[in-house]
mmCIF file of C-alpha atoms in Angstrom:
data_model
loop_
_atom_site.group_PDB
_atom_site.id
_atom_site.type_symbol
_atom_site.label_atom_id
_atom_site.label_comp_id
_atom_site.label_asym_id
_atom_site.label_seq_id
_atom_site.Cartn_x
_atom_site.Cartn_y
_atom_site.Cartn_z
ATOM 1 C CA SER A 1 88.404 106.025 80.817
ATOM 2 C CA TYR A 2 88.551 102.881 82.918
ATOM 3 C CA GLU A 3 89.249 103.266 86.623
ATOM 4 C CA LEU A 4 90.161 101.036 89.512
ATOM 5 C CA THR A 5 88.826 102.349 92.802
ATOM 6 C CA GLN A 6 90.665 101.854 96.098
ATOM 7 C CA PRO A 7 90.004 103.403 99.512
ATOM 8 C CA PRO A 8 92.526 106.202 100.128
ATOM 9 C CA SER A 9 93.456 104.900 103.537
ATOM 10 C CA VAL A 10 93.126 101.903 105.836
ATOM 11 C CA SER A 11 94.229 101.787 109.460
ATOM 12 C CA VAL A 12 94.824 98.701 111.556
ATOM 13 C CA SER A 13 96.520 97.753 114.812
ATOM 14 C CA PRO A 14 99.531 95.428 114.830
ATOM 15 C CA GLY A 15 98.553 91.769 114.699
ATOM 16 C CA GLN A 16 95.133 92.454 113.217
ATOM 17 C CA THR A 17 93.951 91.827 109.658
ATOM 18 C CA ALA A 18 93.908 94.544 107.015
ATOM 19 C CA ARG A 19 91.755 94.291 103.928
ATOM 20 C CA ILE A 20 92.265 96.612 100.965
ATOM 21 C CA THR A 21 89.704 96.513 98.189
ATOM 22 C CA CYS A 22 89.935 97.435 94.535
ATOM 23 C CA SER A 23 86.859 97.753 92.342
ATOM 24 C CA GLY A 24 86.549 97.849 88.577
ATOM 25 C CA ASP A 25 84.022 96.768 85.989
ATOM 26 C CA ALA A 26 86.507 94.670 84.019
ATOM 27 C CA LEU A 27 87.873 92.741 86.991
ATOM 28 C CA PRO A 28 85.661 89.681 86.357
ATOM 29 C CA LYS A 29 87.498 89.278 83.030
ATOM 30 C CA GLN A 30 90.961 90.633 83.770
ATOM 31 C CA TYR A 31 93.536 89.521 86.316
ATOM 32 C CA ALA A 32 94.502 91.838 89.144
ATOM 33 C CA PHE A 33 97.945 92.454 90.592
ATOM 34 C CA TRP A 34 98.976 94.105 93.862
ATOM 35 C CA TYR A 35 102.067 96.161 94.617
ATOM 36 C CA GLN A 36 103.519 97.536 97.837
ATOM 37 C CA GLN A 37 105.485 100.768 97.829
ATOM 38 C CA LYS A 38 107.385 102.190 100.779
ATOM 39 C CA PRO A 39 108.536 105.833 100.829
ATOM 40 C CA GLY A 40 111.400 106.522 98.462
ATOM 41 C CA GLN A 41 111.383 102.977 97.085
ATOM 42 C CA ALA A 42 110.212 101.281 93.922
ATOM 43 C CA PRO A 43 107.045 99.183 94.071
ATOM 44 C CA VAL A 44 107.270 95.482 94.883
ATOM 45 C CA MET A 45 104.796 92.962 93.494
ATOM 46 C CA LEU A 46 102.880 91.146 96.243
ATOM 47 C CA ILE A 47 100.181 89.264 94.325
ATOM 48 C CA TYR A 48 99.747 88.304 90.689
ATOM 49 C CA LYS A 49 96.795 86.830 88.800
ATOM 50 C CA ASP A 50 94.355 87.755 91.590
ATOM 51 C CA SER A 51 95.687 85.406 94.250
ATOM 52 C CA GLU A 52 99.134 84.034 93.416
ATOM 53 C CA ARG A 53 102.038 85.013 95.648
ATOM 54 C CA PRO A 54 105.556 85.354 94.201
ATOM 55 C CA SER A 55 108.373 83.560 95.945
ATOM 56 C CA GLY A 56 109.799 85.591 98.789
ATOM 57 C CA ILE A 57 106.545 87.327 99.654
ATOM 58 C CA PRO A 58 105.385 86.476 103.189
ATOM 59 C CA GLU A 59 102.356 84.203 103.528
ATOM 60 C CA ARG A 60 100.481 86.874 105.460
ATOM 61 C CA PHE A 61 99.797 88.582 102.126
ATOM 62 C CA SER A 62 96.937 87.046 100.148
ATOM 63 C CA GLY A 63 94.620 88.050 97.341
ATOM 64 C CA SER A 64 91.079 87.158 96.413
ATOM 65 C CA SER A 65 88.516 88.064 93.802
ATOM 66 C CA SER A 66 84.749 88.299 93.788
ATOM 67 C CA GLY A 67 82.894 89.822 90.887
ATOM 68 C CA THR A 68 84.008 93.394 90.264
ATOM 69 C CA THR A 69 86.091 93.584 93.454
ATOM 70 C CA VAL A 70 89.485 92.178 94.318
ATOM 71 C CA THR A 71 90.862 92.237 97.838
ATOM 72 C CA LEU A 72 94.351 92.248 99.296
ATOM 73 C CA THR A 73 94.377 90.762 102.778
ATOM 74 C CA ILE A 74 97.262 91.209 105.175
ATOM 75 C CA SER A 75 96.956 88.865 108.139
ATOM 76 C CA GLY A 76 98.814 89.624 111.348
ATOM 77 C CA VAL A 77 99.843 93.101 110.224
ATOM 78 C CA GLN A 78 103.328 94.178 111.245
ATOM 79 C CA ALA A 79 104.742 97.683 111.604
ATOM 80 C CA GLU A 80 106.880 97.089 108.523
ATOM 81 C CA ASP A 81 103.723 96.665 106.429
ATOM 82 C CA GLU A 82 102.982 100.378 106.661
ATOM 83 C CA ALA A 83 103.145 101.459 103.033
ATOM 84 C CA ASP A 84 101.129 102.419 99.989
ATOM 85 C CA TYR A 85 99.372 99.596 98.158
ATOM 86 C CA TYR A 86 98.298 99.676 94.526
ATOM 87 C CA CYS A 87 96.114 97.350 92.529
ATOM 88 C CA GLN A 88 96.665 97.011 88.787
ATOM 89 C CA SER A 89 94.673 95.411 86.027
ATOM 90 C CA ALA A 90 93.648 96.055 82.438
ATOM 91 C CA ASP A 91 90.592 97.364 80.699
ATOM 92 C CA ASN A 92 88.864 95.294 78.057
ATOM 93 C CA SER A 93 91.133 96.715 75.337
ATOM 94 C CA GLY A 94 94.240 95.572 77.197
ATOM 95 C CA SER A 95 95.381 98.979 78.451
ATOM 96 C CA TRP A 96 96.964 98.721 81.866
ATOM 97 C CA VAL A 97 95.454 100.697 84.727
ATOM 98 C CA PHE A 98 96.503 101.263 88.332
ATOM 99 C CA GLY A 99 94.254 102.070 91.219
ATOM 100 C CA GLY A 100 94.674 105.321 93.084
ATOM 101 C CA GLY A 101 96.524 103.630 95.922
ATOM 102 C CA THR A 102 95.730 102.937 99.557
ATOM 103 C CA LYS A 103 97.876 104.151 102.417
ATOM 104 C CA LEU A 104 98.034 101.529 105.136
ATOM 105 C CA THR A 105 98.670 102.935 108.577
ATOM 106 C CA VAL A 106 99.695 100.604 111.388
ATOM 107 C CA LEU A 107 98.456 102.196 114.600
ATOM 108 C CA GLU B 18 120.247 88.700 90.503
ATOM 109 C CA VAL B 19 117.829 90.647 88.344
ATOM 110 C CA GLN B 20 118.787 94.308 88.060
ATOM 111 C CA LEU B 21 117.174 97.168 86.179
ATOM 112 C CA VAL B 22 118.984 100.506 86.176
ATOM 113 C CA GLU B 23 117.377 103.564 84.644
ATOM 114 C CA SER B 24 119.249 106.638 83.440
ATOM 115 C CA GLY B 25 118.693 109.722 81.337
ATOM 116 C CA GLY B 26 116.351 111.706 83.533
ATOM 117 C CA GLY B 27 116.864 115.350 84.350
ATOM 118 C CA LEU B 28 115.519 118.859 83.953
ATOM 119 C CA VAL B 29 114.077 119.771 80.564
ATOM 120 C CA GLN B 30 112.124 122.766 79.329
ATOM 121 C CA PRO B 31 108.539 122.438 78.151
ATOM 122 C CA GLY B 32 108.509 121.272 74.549
ATOM 123 C CA GLY B 33 111.873 119.584 74.932
ATOM 124 C CA SER B 34 112.932 115.973 74.554
ATOM 125 C CA LEU B 35 114.633 113.317 76.660
ATOM 126 C CA ARG B 36 115.692 109.749 76.069
ATOM 127 C CA LEU B 37 115.518 107.383 79.009
ATOM 128 C CA SER B 38 117.505 104.161 79.142
ATOM 129 C CA CYS B 39 117.169 101.036 81.231
ATOM 130 C CA ALA B 40 120.060 98.589 81.527
ATOM 131 C CA ALA B 41 118.952 95.082 82.379
ATOM 132 C CA SER B 42 121.014 92.248 83.829
ATOM 133 C CA GLY B 43 120.588 88.941 85.610
ATOM 134 C CA PHE B 44 118.010 87.465 83.230
ATOM 135 C CA THR B 45 117.473 86.708 79.547
ATOM 136 C CA PHE B 46 116.247 90.136 78.492
ATOM 137 C CA SER B 47 114.935 89.036 75.105
ATOM 138 C CA ASN B 48 112.464 86.631 76.737
ATOM 139 C CA PHE B 49 110.460 89.275 78.582
ATOM 140 C CA ASP B 50 108.057 92.082 77.781
ATOM 141 C CA MET B 51 109.305 95.346 79.274
ATOM 142 C CA TYR B 52 107.446 98.348 80.661
ATOM 143 C CA TRP B 53 107.818 102.009 81.540
ATOM 144 C CA ILE B 54 105.708 103.147 84.476
ATOM 145 C CA ARG B 55 105.735 106.673 85.901
ATOM 146 C CA GLN B 56 104.709 108.271 89.176
ATOM 147 C CA GLY B 57 104.190 111.949 89.771
ATOM 148 C CA LYS B 58 104.993 113.274 93.240
ATOM 149 C CA GLY B 59 102.297 112.153 95.653
ATOM 150 C CA ARG B 60 100.394 110.457 92.866
ATOM 151 C CA SER B 61 99.569 106.935 91.781
ATOM 152 C CA LEU B 62 101.390 104.824 89.222
ATOM 153 C CA GLU B 63 100.692 105.270 85.511
ATOM 154 C CA TRP B 64 101.461 102.909 82.633
ATOM 155 C CA VAL B 65 103.489 104.830 80.051
ATOM 156 C CA SER B 66 104.423 102.217 77.501
ATOM 157 C CA SER B 67 105.352 98.580 77.009
ATOM 158 C CA ILE B 68 107.144 96.529 74.412
ATOM 159 C CA ALA B 69 106.761 92.879 73.631
ATOM 160 C CA THR B 70 109.633 90.451 73.141
ATOM 161 C CA ALA B 71 109.271 90.755 69.366
ATOM 162 C CA GLY B 72 109.380 94.547 69.568
ATOM 163 C CA ASP B 73 105.701 95.434 69.267
ATOM 164 C CA PRO B 74 105.093 98.683 71.177
ATOM 165 C CA TYR B 75 102.004 99.558 73.197
ATOM 166 C CA TYR B 76 100.893 102.911 74.568
ATOM 167 C CA PRO B 77 97.881 104.311 76.373
ATOM 168 C CA GLY B 78 95.999 106.807 74.267
ATOM 169 C CA SER B 79 97.374 109.740 76.230
ATOM 170 C CA MET B 80 100.986 108.847 75.370
ATOM 171 C CA LYS B 81 100.608 107.982 71.703
ATOM 172 C CA GLY B 82 102.496 110.236 69.323
ATOM 173 C CA ARG B 83 104.844 111.799 71.889
ATOM 174 C CA PHE B 84 106.578 108.789 73.416
ATOM 175 C CA THR B 85 108.418 105.993 71.615
ATOM 176 C CA ILE B 86 109.552 102.806 73.308
ATOM 177 C CA SER B 87 112.277 100.601 71.881
ATOM 178 C CA ARG B 88 114.569 97.791 72.941
ATOM 179 C CA ASP B 89 118.000 96.445 72.035
ATOM 180 C CA ASN B 90 118.048 92.775 72.926
ATOM 181 C CA ALA B 91 121.708 92.437 71.973
ATOM 182 C CA ASN B 92 122.649 95.008 74.604
ATOM 183 C CA ASN B 93 119.944 94.173 77.161
ATOM 184 C CA SER B 94 118.597 97.691 77.028
ATOM 185 C CA LEU B 95 115.212 99.387 77.024
ATOM 186 C CA TYR B 96 114.618 102.952 75.889
ATOM 187 C CA LEU B 97 111.933 105.621 76.018
ATOM 188 C CA GLN B 98 112.148 108.604 73.694
ATOM 189 C CA MET B 99 109.995 111.415 75.021
ATOM 190 C CA ASN B 100 109.181 114.428 72.850
ATOM 191 C CA SER B 101 107.076 117.568 73.285
ATOM 192 C CA LEU B 102 107.362 117.256 77.033
ATOM 193 C CA ARG B 103 104.876 119.050 79.264
ATOM 194 C CA ALA B 104 104.787 119.954 82.939
ATOM 195 C CA GLY B 105 102.386 117.064 83.482
ATOM 196 C CA ASP B 106 105.100 114.625 82.391
ATOM 197 C CA THR B 107 107.138 115.466 85.487
ATOM 198 C CA ALA B 108 107.515 112.195 87.369
ATOM 199 C CA VAL B 109 109.790 109.382 88.389
ATOM 200 C CA TYR B 110 109.993 106.960 85.479
ATOM 201 C CA TYR B 111 110.443 103.291 86.322
ATOM 202 C CA CYS B 112 111.540 100.480 84.071
ATOM 203 C CA ALA B 113 109.889 97.162 84.952
ATOM 204 C CA ARG B 114 110.017 93.583 83.774
ATOM 205 C CA GLY B 115 106.791 91.959 82.674
ATOM 206 C CA GLY B 116 106.758 88.484 84.076
ATOM 207 C CA ASN B 117 103.552 87.512 85.801
ATOM 208 C CA GLY B 118 102.758 91.149 86.454
ATOM 209 C CA LEU B 119 105.608 93.611 86.948
ATOM 210 C CA ASP B 120 107.884 91.346 88.915
ATOM 211 C CA TYR B 121 111.039 93.473 88.977
ATOM 212 C CA TRP B 122 111.403 97.260 88.984
ATOM 213 C CA GLY B 123 114.309 99.635 88.716
ATOM 214 C CA GLN B 124 114.810 102.438 91.204
ATOM 215 C CA GLY B 125 113.546 105.036 88.760
ATOM 216 C CA THR B 126 114.861 108.179 87.129
ATOM 217 C CA LEU B 127 113.373 111.619 87.779
ATOM 218 C CA VAL B 128 112.175 113.707 84.868
ATOM 219 C CA THR B 129 111.357 117.330 85.619
ATOM 220 C CA VAL B 130 109.733 119.479 82.955
ATOM 221 C CA SER B 131 110.017 123.127 83.889
ATOM 222 C CA SER B 132 111.170 126.452 82.522
#
């Protein structure tokens, strides 16, 4: 079955830039979406269609795509950004898939 | 304000059934695809089912035959009928709106399958 691969964890100091990658063979043909989830809360969409940011999401969150990898970039990381981050896309049959998630630790 | 409120979760024995509901408000429900997403404890998110505005249902292969999604546009409600439940179905089940991506989520309802 189709998989999206994320690093299990990323650590960064406050004010620095965090980059979380997501790899999948179908990503050149399918849009990617990114979600943030804090403990005990529902996920929140950060990025849609690879790089679009919904209203209300801070500008420090951005998305990009290159080949089979999409990247969520968090510029000027803040303590409140410590959370789990999930990418989501679809396989070539249209079935939705989520990545395994990346735990962002703010040192 | 968009709100999605799930209900119907609880403890059920293996082989049993549950029907989850999601009450939607704050938007024109009939204009949006709707989704059920689940998350086991300490695990990632998993697409369970989705339903288009016209009522066409979609399932991943692993859910076909046991789960049935439906919607009632007149009452702004989404449902998930779950049959033949297994321990592996234990999870928090979220209802989500399909805008550009899953742009609004409910707080989830916990389903525990155990004897």
